[in-house]
């Protein structure tokens, strides 16, 4: 494979400023129970590649399944780049890497026979369905993928990377009198099948929460002080700030550059936010990004001030900043774009008890069912929540969806917990039509003032 | 495909189904008002479902030379697969919907560039500070399904997509607006999308405060599409089967205001999700979901129809949610095609003039994260306008809207506009026709 990629690069790269070739093979296994039934059990082989060419600032991209025609696609990408390019190519300099990254696993999902996987998840599924008469259905979903990715470019880089990615969810659906709710346990890893084992206690808790949600009143809409648990706070930092720090939003937009100027104050002096690919085992773990740039830990906010952003080689080159190894794609069908890896709020010094005790009327929101942003405003939904009244946790409430504005809400963070928690789930991040990209996020408990919550 | 079937049967499968997909996408993308990227995406692959010893097996591959492995994988998964309780599609005559537009096939890169360039030029002509993005994309797709039970058909579809969007930053305030078209025929509405985008910029340039509480709201067709995503689950046969749909026992009952009629239309003319047969080889159709407020059908695939003893509706699809494309690896499951809601009798201009004070909600962010199955939604009003005395007075932001679709279309529905507008957004499945809806007592939460 490497020879073939080198041949193409050697033959054609003189026609453009920059040329790169990706080839990828993925093997996937999936198990899904929906209610009592095994609704998906499958294996997938996905093989393909792409060629990306840059000429005079213009990009051409061609992806394909038939590797036999790679030269034809490379020529197509070059021709397209040439048609687009009218300017100057600017890529930040990086040392071309030659490396082979092979697996280093705690527990290899490929060594677990499919029959055994079905057994494990059937048992969780049965546990959910047998839990209580209010449980009317379940979703138990598991996947593992083994990726082999080759990357080479016209500057001499040649990288082969192996990667395992696995994840899943065990969810209980409950219903009573035409009303339904759910709660779940999610897991994910890039080096340990063990995260899928021993979840029985958590599954029981999740079933109980789902049932309690049926009895919980809807939250009353309005502006509240909120305390977020580490899982939800992780999604919060991803949506509220992570996306805006992706440099491809900024590098061609002069007005946004004025808003996102390094050194601008986004939070109080104790707020520090970083994005890192270094943490082994997490789904956001990366060794080299999809432009062959080594990963790193990038501080986005330091002492409350904007201190960095997530770059591809092009955005770094054009903005005169340092590349951060943040160019990622979900698979060979797409070009890499600026993305997050594992995005975290650093721990502070407050205790969870102090946060609750110091809140007269507020909401304690726990875990996330998702989040979304348009850059400036964002929303995220809690899996479950409690009212805080007179400094104490009070009744459970439901349907808690929070919204905020990046320029106001981060400044509203007035307490940071001392209990950093980093979590992985089975989902992923979506951007530019590429979903789901494996990412992780983390945070301690945090308290935020003046957050708008939707509700009747 | 015949060979795959032969191999599967030779290895002990009792019956099987082969799905083949091939597509070629060509796309031009403009970023920061400039041409940025040209891309070509060629894709092909096979999916094999089979039944061996009464159990279901499934595998997929994108390797043209990997067909032996495909059969072996499918046979291997059948060893621990579910008991197969439904049959694959048998011989059926599928004709109907025209899915190929020769103009899309012949569309040159230069013409695609011109379409996006014209749109950007027009938007910048309104306001040069806007950071504009546009893309024009065409897809030529072939889908074949063949079963050992006699179904055999191939359909070619052409798809055209176009979007224009812009972001205007003034101080810390960001205003995003844009429009999208997708369908099996070439669009003629590009300039119209730009006009609507410019109108949104004009109306949204000044921010105004709105107070929290029950509010009179007009949902534009685009916002109706957002809210109706919750309803996708309620009528989904597999959700009904699991008894978590609020509509589970409501067949034949009045669930909505009698002015509401709703259809899932797999044959909608030029609809993005229109096709002759679904991904299991079942003919697509126009299905009446709600007729004058009464629940008439649930959507099904082969498995669900057999399980619930319901008619087949041709909704067994391998759709990748959030991206308007088929995911080869996914088993077909119940999903929507194109939705069509009947309009009312009041022209929109009259509806707006008569509204007095309220809020127009045009686009909602975060709907997907709510308790969709129950019909509950809550989201940020990404684009919305305050109305005073029947006139738009400015943009409403940092504001949430919340509700439940089953209440919204029943007691809270005041009126439906007579005009029905086709909407689709990047990220939505299908093309949808919706009127404007006037609603009362909708929950709005804002700062302060």
CSV table of C-alpha atoms in Angstrom, one decimal, chain A residues 13-372:
chain,number,residue,atom,x,y,z
A,13,UNK,CA,2.9,16.0,-7.0
A,14,UNK,CA,4.8,18.4,-9.3
A,15,UNK,CA,1.5,19.5,-10.8
A,16,UNK,CA,0.4,21.2,-7.6
A,17,UNK,CA,1.6,22.9,-4.4
A,18,UNK,CA,0.6,20.1,-2.1
A,19,UNK,CA,-0.8,16.6,-2.5
A,20,UNK,CA,-1.9,14.0,0.1
A,21,UNK,CA,-3.3,10.5,-0.1
A,22,UNK,CA,-5.4,8.7,2.6
A,23,UNK,CA,-6.3,5.0,2.4
A,24,UNK,CA,-8.3,3.3,5.1
A,25,UNK,CA,-9.8,0.0,6.0
A,26,UNK,CA,-12.3,-0.5,8.8
A,27,UNK,CA,-13.8,-3.6,10.2
A,28,UNK,CA,-16.9,-3.1,12.4
A,29,UNK,CA,-19.0,-5.4,14.6
A,30,UNK,CA,-22.4,-4.2,15.9
A,31,UNK,CA,-25.0,-5.6,18.3
A,32,UNK,CA,-28.3,-3.9,19.0
A,33,UNK,CA,-31.3,-5.0,21.1
A,34,UNK,CA,-34.5,-3.1,20.7
A,35,UNK,CA,-37.0,-4.3,23.3
A,36,UNK,CA,-36.7,-8.1,23.6
A,37,UNK,CA,-35.4,-8.4,20.0
A,38,UNK,CA,-31.9,-8.5,18.6
A,39,UNK,CA,-32.6,-6.0,15.8
A,40,UNK,CA,-29.1,-5.5,14.5
A,41,UNK,CA,-26.2,-7.9,14.5
A,42,UNK,CA,-23.8,-7.2,11.7
A,43,UNK,CA,-20.3,-7.0,10.4
A,44,UNK,CA,-19.0,-4.3,8.1
A,45,UNK,CA,-15.9,-4.0,6.0
A,46,UNK,CA,-15.2,-0.5,4.7
A,47,UNK,CA,-12.3,0.1,2.4
A,48,UNK,CA,-11.5,3.3,0.5
A,49,UNK,CA,-9.3,6.3,0.1
A,50,UNK,CA,-9.0,9.9,-1.0
A,51,UNK,CA,-6.7,12.3,-2.6
A,52,UNK,CA,-6.6,15.9,-1.6
A,53,UNK,CA,-4.7,18.5,-3.6
A,54,UNK,CA,-3.9,22.1,-2.9
A,55,UNK,CA,-2.9,24.5,-5.7
A,56,UNK,CA,-2.7,28.3,-5.4
A,57,UNK,CA,-4.9,28.2,-2.3
A,58,UNK,CA,-7.6,26.1,-3.9
A,59,UNK,CA,-8.5,22.5,-2.8
A,60,UNK,CA,-9.5,19.6,-4.8
A,61,UNK,CA,-10.8,16.4,-3.2
A,62,UNK,CA,-11.6,13.0,-4.6
A,63,UNK,CA,-12.7,9.9,-2.6
A,64,UNK,CA,-13.2,6.4,-3.9
A,65,UNK,CA,-13.6,2.8,-3.1
A,66,UNK,CA,-11.6,1.3,-6.0
A,67,UNK,CA,-7.9,1.7,-5.2
A,68,UNK,CA,-7.0,0.5,-8.7
A,69,UNK,CA,-8.0,3.9,-10.0
A,70,UNK,CA,-6.1,5.9,-7.5
A,71,UNK,CA,-4.0,7.7,-10.1
A,72,UNK,CA,-7.1,8.8,-12.0
A,73,UNK,CA,-8.6,10.2,-8.8
A,74,UNK,CA,-5.4,12.0,-7.9
A,75,UNK,CA,-5.4,13.7,-11.3
A,76,UNK,CA,-9.0,14.7,-10.8
A,77,UNK,CA,-8.2,16.2,-7.4
A,78,UNK,CA,-5.3,18.1,-8.9
A,79,UNK,CA,-7.3,19.4,-11.8
A,80,UNK,CA,-10.1,20.6,-9.5
A,81,UNK,CA,-7.6,22.3,-7.2
A,82,UNK,CA,-6.1,24.1,-10.2
A,83,UNK,CA,-9.5,25.2,-11.3
A,84,UNK,CA,-10.3,26.6,-7.8
A,85,UNK,CA,-6.9,28.1,-7.0
A,86,UNK,CA,-6.4,31.8,-7.8
A,87,UNK,CA,-4.4,32.9,-4.8
A,88,UNK,CA,-1.5,31.6,-2.7
A,89,UNK,CA,-1.2,28.2,-0.8
A,90,UNK,CA,-0.4,28.7,2.8
A,91,UNK,CA,0.2,25.7,5.0
A,92,UNK,CA,1.9,26.0,8.4
A,93,UNK,CA,5.3,24.1,8.3
A,94,UNK,CA,5.4,20.8,10.0
A,95,UNK,CA,8.1,18.2,10.1
A,96,UNK,CA,7.1,15.3,7.7
A,97,UNK,CA,6.6,12.3,9.9
A,98,UNK,CA,7.4,8.7,9.1
A,99,UNK,CA,5.8,6.5,11.7
A,100,UNK,CA,3.9,3.3,12.3
A,101,UNK,CA,1.4,3.4,15.2
A,102,UNK,CA,0.2,0.0,16.2
A,103,UNK,CA,-2.3,-1.0,18.9
A,104,UNK,CA,-1.5,-1.1,22.6
A,105,UNK,CA,-4.7,-2.4,24.2
A,106,UNK,CA,-5.8,-3.2,27.7
A,107,UNK,CA,-8.5,-5.5,26.4
A,108,UNK,CA,-9.0,-6.2,22.7
A,109,UNK,CA,-12.7,-6.3,21.6
A,110,UNK,CA,-11.6,-8.4,18.5
A,111,UNK,CA,-10.7,-11.3,20.8
A,112,UNK,CA,-14.2,-11.4,22.2
A,113,UNK,CA,-16.3,-13.7,20.0
A,114,UNK,CA,-19.4,-12.2,18.6
A,115,UNK,CA,-21.5,-14.9,20.5
A,116,UNK,CA,-20.0,-13.6,23.8
A,117,UNK,CA,-20.8,-10.0,22.9
A,118,UNK,CA,-24.4,-11.0,22.1
A,119,UNK,CA,-24.6,-12.8,25.5
A,120,UNK,CA,-23.2,-9.8,27.5
A,121,UNK,CA,-25.6,-7.3,25.9
A,122,UNK,CA,-28.5,-9.7,26.0
A,123,UNK,CA,-28.0,-9.9,29.8
A,124,UNK,CA,-28.1,-6.1,30.2
A,125,UNK,CA,-31.1,-6.0,28.0
A,126,UNK,CA,-32.9,-8.6,30.1
A,127,UNK,CA,-31.9,-6.8,33.3
A,128,UNK,CA,-33.6,-3.6,31.9
A,129,UNK,CA,-36.8,-5.3,30.7
A,130,UNK,CA,-37.2,-7.3,33.9
A,131,UNK,CA,-36.5,-4.3,36.2
A,132,UNK,CA,-40.1,-3.0,36.7
A,133,UNK,CA,-43.5,-3.1,35.1
A,134,UNK,CA,-43.1,0.6,34.0
A,135,UNK,CA,-40.2,-0.4,31.8
A,136,UNK,CA,-41.9,-1.0,28.4
A,137,UNK,CA,-38.8,-1.1,26.2
A,138,UNK,CA,-35.1,-0.9,26.0
A,139,UNK,CA,-32.3,0.0,23.6
A,140,UNK,CA,-28.9,-1.8,24.0
A,141,UNK,CA,-26.4,-0.8,21.4
A,142,UNK,CA,-22.7,-1.8,21.0
A,143,UNK,CA,-20.1,-1.3,18.3
A,144,UNK,CA,-16.4,-1.8,17.9
A,145,UNK,CA,-14.3,-0.7,15.0
A,146,UNK,CA,-10.8,-1.5,14.0
A,147,UNK,CA,-9.3,1.1,11.7
A,148,UNK,CA,-6.1,0.9,9.7
A,149,UNK,CA,-5.3,4.3,8.2
A,150,UNK,CA,-2.5,5.2,5.8
A,151,UNK,CA,-1.5,8.8,5.2
A,152,UNK,CA,1.2,10.1,2.9
A,153,UNK,CA,1.9,13.6,1.4
A,154,UNK,CA,4.1,15.2,-1.1
A,155,UNK,CA,6.4,16.6,1.7
A,156,UNK,CA,7.5,13.1,2.6
A,157,UNK,CA,5.2,12.1,5.4
A,158,UNK,CA,4.2,8.4,5.6
A,159,UNK,CA,2.1,7.4,8.5
A,160,UNK,CA,0.4,4.1,9.2
A,161,UNK,CA,-2.0,4.2,12.2
A,162,UNK,CA,-4.1,1.4,13.8
A,163,UNK,CA,-6.9,2.4,16.1
A,164,UNK,CA,-9.7,0.7,18.0
A,165,UNK,CA,-12.9,2.6,18.8
A,166,UNK,CA,-15.7,1.1,20.7
A,167,UNK,CA,-18.8,2.3,22.5
A,168,UNK,CA,-22.3,1.5,23.5
A,169,UNK,CA,-25.4,2.4,25.5
A,170,UNK,CA,-27.9,0.6,27.7
A,171,UNK,CA,-31.1,2.5,27.9
A,172,UNK,CA,-34.4,2.0,29.6
A,173,UNK,CA,-37.7,3.3,28.2
A,174,UNK,CA,-40.5,3.7,30.6
A,175,UNK,CA,-44.1,4.6,30.0
A,176,UNK,CA,-47.2,5.1,32.1
A,177,UNK,CA,-50.6,6.5,31.0
A,178,UNK,CA,-49.3,7.7,27.6
A,179,UNK,CA,-46.3,9.5,29.1
A,180,UNK,CA,-42.8,8.2,28.4
A,181,UNK,CA,-39.3,8.9,29.7
A,182,UNK,CA,-35.9,7.3,29.4
A,183,UNK,CA,-32.5,7.1,31.0
A,184,UNK,CA,-29.3,5.3,30.1
A,185,UNK,CA,-25.7,4.3,30.8
A,186,UNK,CA,-23.2,5.0,28.0
A,187,UNK,CA,-19.6,3.9,27.6
A,188,UNK,CA,-16.7,4.3,25.2
A,189,UNK,CA,-13.0,3.6,24.8
A,190,UNK,CA,-10.1,3.3,22.4
A,191,UNK,CA,-8.2,0.6,24.3
A,192,UNK,CA,-10.4,-1.4,26.6
A,193,UNK,CA,-13.4,-3.7,26.0
A,194,UNK,CA,-13.6,-3.9,29.8
A,195,UNK,CA,-15.6,-0.6,29.9
A,196,UNK,CA,-18.5,-2.7,28.5
A,197,UNK,CA,-18.4,-5.1,31.5
A,198,UNK,CA,-19.7,-4.9,35.0
A,199,UNK,CA,-22.3,-2.2,34.3
A,200,UNK,CA,-25.1,-4.0,36.2
A,201,UNK,CA,-25.2,-1.5,39.1
A,202,UNK,CA,-25.3,1.5,36.8
A,203,UNK,CA,-28.0,-0.1,34.8
A,204,UNK,CA,-30.2,-0.6,37.8
A,205,UNK,CA,-29.7,3.0,38.8
A,206,UNK,CA,-30.5,4.2,35.3
A,207,UNK,CA,-33.8,2.2,35.3
A,208,UNK,CA,-34.7,3.7,38.6
A,209,UNK,CA,-34.0,7.3,37.4
A,210,UNK,CA,-36.1,6.7,34.3
A,211,UNK,CA,-39.1,5.6,36.5
A,212,UNK,CA,-38.6,8.5,38.9
A,213,UNK,CA,-38.6,10.9,35.9
A,214,UNK,CA,-42.2,9.8,35.1
A,215,UNK,CA,-43.3,11.2,38.4
A,216,UNK,CA,-41.2,14.4,38.1
A,217,UNK,CA,-42.9,17.6,37.2
A,218,UNK,CA,-41.8,19.6,34.2
A,219,UNK,CA,-39.4,22.4,35.0
A,220,UNK,CA,-40.8,25.9,35.0
A,221,UNK,CA,-39.0,28.0,32.3
A,222,UNK,CA,-36.9,31.0,33.2
A,223,UNK,CA,-33.5,32.2,34.3
A,224,UNK,CA,-31.8,30.2,37.0
A,225,UNK,CA,-28.5,29.6,38.7
A,226,UNK,CA,-27.4,26.1,37.6
A,227,UNK,CA,-25.0,23.5,38.9
A,228,UNK,CA,-23.8,21.1,36.2
A,229,UNK,CA,-22.4,17.7,36.9
A,230,UNK,CA,-19.1,16.8,35.2
A,231,UNK,CA,-20.8,15.0,32.3
A,232,UNK,CA,-23.1,17.8,31.4
A,233,UNK,CA,-20.4,20.4,32.0
A,234,UNK,CA,-18.2,18.5,29.5
A,235,UNK,CA,-20.9,18.8,26.9
A,236,UNK,CA,-21.3,22.5,27.9
A,237,UNK,CA,-17.7,23.3,27.2
A,238,UNK,CA,-17.7,21.4,24.0
A,239,UNK,CA,-20.8,23.3,22.7
A,240,UNK,CA,-20.4,26.6,24.4
A,241,UNK,CA,-16.8,27.2,23.6
A,242,UNK,CA,-15.1,24.3,21.8
A,243,UNK,CA,-16.8,24.8,18.4
A,244,UNK,CA,-16.1,28.6,18.3
A,245,UNK,CA,-12.4,27.9,18.9
A,246,UNK,CA,-12.2,25.8,15.8
A,247,UNK,CA,-10.1,28.0,13.6
A,248,UNK,CA,-11.8,27.3,10.3
A,249,UNK,CA,-14.7,29.5,11.6
A,250,UNK,CA,-12.3,32.3,12.1
A,251,UNK,CA,-9.5,32.3,9.6
A,252,UNK,CA,-11.3,33.9,6.7
A,253,UNK,CA,-13.7,36.1,8.7
A,254,UNK,CA,-12.2,39.4,9.7
A,255,UNK,CA,-15.2,40.4,11.8
A,256,UNK,CA,-15.0,37.1,13.8
A,257,UNK,CA,-11.2,37.6,14.2
A,258,UNK,CA,-12.0,40.9,16.0
A,259,UNK,CA,-14.3,39.1,18.3
A,260,UNK,CA,-12.0,36.1,18.8
A,261,UNK,CA,-8.8,38.0,19.4
A,262,UNK,CA,-6.3,36.2,21.6
A,263,UNK,CA,-6.2,37.7,25.0
A,264,UNK,CA,-9.9,38.6,25.1
A,265,UNK,CA,-11.6,37.9,28.4
A,266,UNK,CA,-14.1,35.0,28.2
A,267,UNK,CA,-14.4,34.0,31.8
A,268,UNK,CA,-13.3,34.8,35.3
A,269,UNK,CA,-9.5,34.5,36.1
A,270,UNK,CA,-9.9,30.9,37.5
A,271,UNK,CA,-11.3,29.5,34.2
A,272,UNK,CA,-8.9,27.3,32.2
A,273,UNK,CA,-10.1,25.2,29.2
A,274,UNK,CA,-8.0,22.9,27.1
A,275,UNK,CA,-8.4,20.4,24.2
A,276,UNK,CA,-6.0,17.4,24.1
A,277,UNK,CA,-5.4,14.3,22.0
A,278,UNK,CA,-2.8,13.0,24.4
A,279,UNK,CA,-5.0,11.0,26.8
A,280,UNK,CA,-4.7,7.4,25.8
A,281,UNK,CA,-7.8,5.2,26.0
A,282,UNK,CA,-10.2,8.1,25.5
A,283,UNK,CA,-12.3,8.2,22.3
A,284,UNK,CA,-10.7,11.7,21.7
A,285,UNK,CA,-7.2,10.2,21.8
A,286,UNK,CA,-5.2,10.9,18.6
A,287,UNK,CA,-1.6,10.2,17.8
A,288,UNK,CA,-1.3,12.0,14.5
A,289,UNK,CA,-4.2,14.0,13.0
A,290,UNK,CA,-5.5,13.4,9.5
A,291,UNK,CA,-2.9,15.8,8.0
A,292,UNK,CA,0.0,13.9,9.7
A,293,UNK,CA,0.5,16.5,12.5
A,294,UNK,CA,1.4,15.1,15.9
A,295,UNK,CA,-1.3,15.8,18.5
A,296,UNK,CA,-0.9,17.9,21.6
A,297,UNK,CA,-2.6,19.6,24.5
A,298,UNK,CA,-3.9,23.0,23.4
A,299,UNK,CA,-5.0,25.6,26.0
A,300,UNK,CA,-8.0,27.5,24.6
A,301,UNK,CA,-8.7,29.6,27.7
A,302,UNK,CA,-5.9,30.4,30.2
A,303,UNK,CA,-6.7,32.5,33.4
A,304,UNK,CA,-10.1,33.4,31.8
A,305,UNK,CA,-8.5,34.8,28.6
A,306,UNK,CA,-8.6,33.3,25.1
A,307,UNK,CA,-5.2,31.7,24.6
A,308,UNK,CA,-5.4,29.4,21.6
A,309,UNK,CA,-7.5,27.7,19.0
A,310,UNK,CA,-7.8,24.4,17.1
A,311,UNK,CA,-5.9,24.6,13.8
A,312,UNK,CA,-5.5,22.7,10.6
A,313,UNK,CA,-2.3,23.4,8.7
A,314,UNK,CA,-4.1,25.8,6.5
A,315,UNK,CA,-5.8,27.8,9.2
A,316,UNK,CA,-2.6,28.0,11.2
A,317,UNK,CA,-0.6,29.0,8.1
A,318,UNK,CA,-3.1,31.7,7.2
A,319,UNK,CA,-3.4,33.1,10.7
A,320,UNK,CA,0.3,32.9,11.5
A,321,UNK,CA,-0.3,30.6,14.5
A,322,UNK,CA,1.1,27.3,15.5
A,323,UNK,CA,-0.6,24.1,14.1
A,324,UNK,CA,-2.3,22.1,16.8
A,325,UNK,CA,-2.9,18.7,15.1
A,326,UNK,CA,-6.7,19.3,15.1
A,327,UNK,CA,-7.5,18.4,11.5
A,328,UNK,CA,-9.7,15.3,11.6
A,329,UNK,CA,-12.2,13.5,9.4
A,330,UNK,CA,-14.7,10.8,10.2
A,331,UNK,CA,-13.6,8.6,7.3
A,332,UNK,CA,-12.0,8.6,3.9
A,333,UNK,CA,-15.2,10.0,2.3
A,334,UNK,CA,-14.4,13.4,3.8
A,335,UNK,CA,-11.6,15.9,3.9
A,336,UNK,CA,-10.2,16.7,7.4
A,337,UNK,CA,-11.5,19.9,9.1
A,338,UNK,CA,-10.7,21.6,12.4
A,339,UNK,CA,-12.2,19.4,15.2
A,340,UNK,CA,-12.0,18.8,18.9
A,341,UNK,CA,-10.4,15.8,20.6
A,342,UNK,CA,-10.9,15.7,24.4
A,343,UNK,CA,-12.1,19.1,25.6
A,344,UNK,CA,-12.0,19.9,29.3
A,345,UNK,CA,-12.5,22.6,31.9
A,346,UNK,CA,-9.7,22.3,34.5
A,347,UNK,CA,-10.6,21.6,38.1
A,348,UNK,CA,-10.9,24.5,40.6
A,349,UNK,CA,-11.2,24.5,44.3
A,350,UNK,CA,-14.8,24.5,45.3
A,351,UNK,CA,-16.6,21.5,46.7
A,352,UNK,CA,-19.9,20.3,45.3
A,353,UNK,CA,-21.5,20.7,48.7
A,354,UNK,CA,-20.5,24.4,48.8
A,355,UNK,CA,-22.0,25.0,45.3
A,356,UNK,CA,-25.4,23.6,46.4
A,357,UNK,CA,-25.3,25.2,49.8
A,358,UNK,CA,-24.6,28.6,48.3
A,359,UNK,CA,-27.6,28.5,45.9
A,360,UNK,CA,-30.9,29.8,47.0
A,361,UNK,CA,-33.0,28.8,44.0
A,362,UNK,CA,-31.4,26.9,41.2
A,363,UNK,CA,-31.2,23.7,39.2
A,364,UNK,CA,-28.8,20.8,39.5
A,365,UNK,CA,-28.5,19.3,36.0
A,366,UNK,CA,-27.0,15.9,35.5
A,367,UNK,CA,-25.6,14.2,32.4
A,368,UNK,CA,-26.4,15.2,28.8
A,369,UNK,CA,-28.6,13.8,26.1
A,370,UNK,CA,-26.9,16.2,23.6
A,371,UNK,CA,-26.0,19.7,22.7
A,372,UNK,CA,-25.8,22.0,19.7
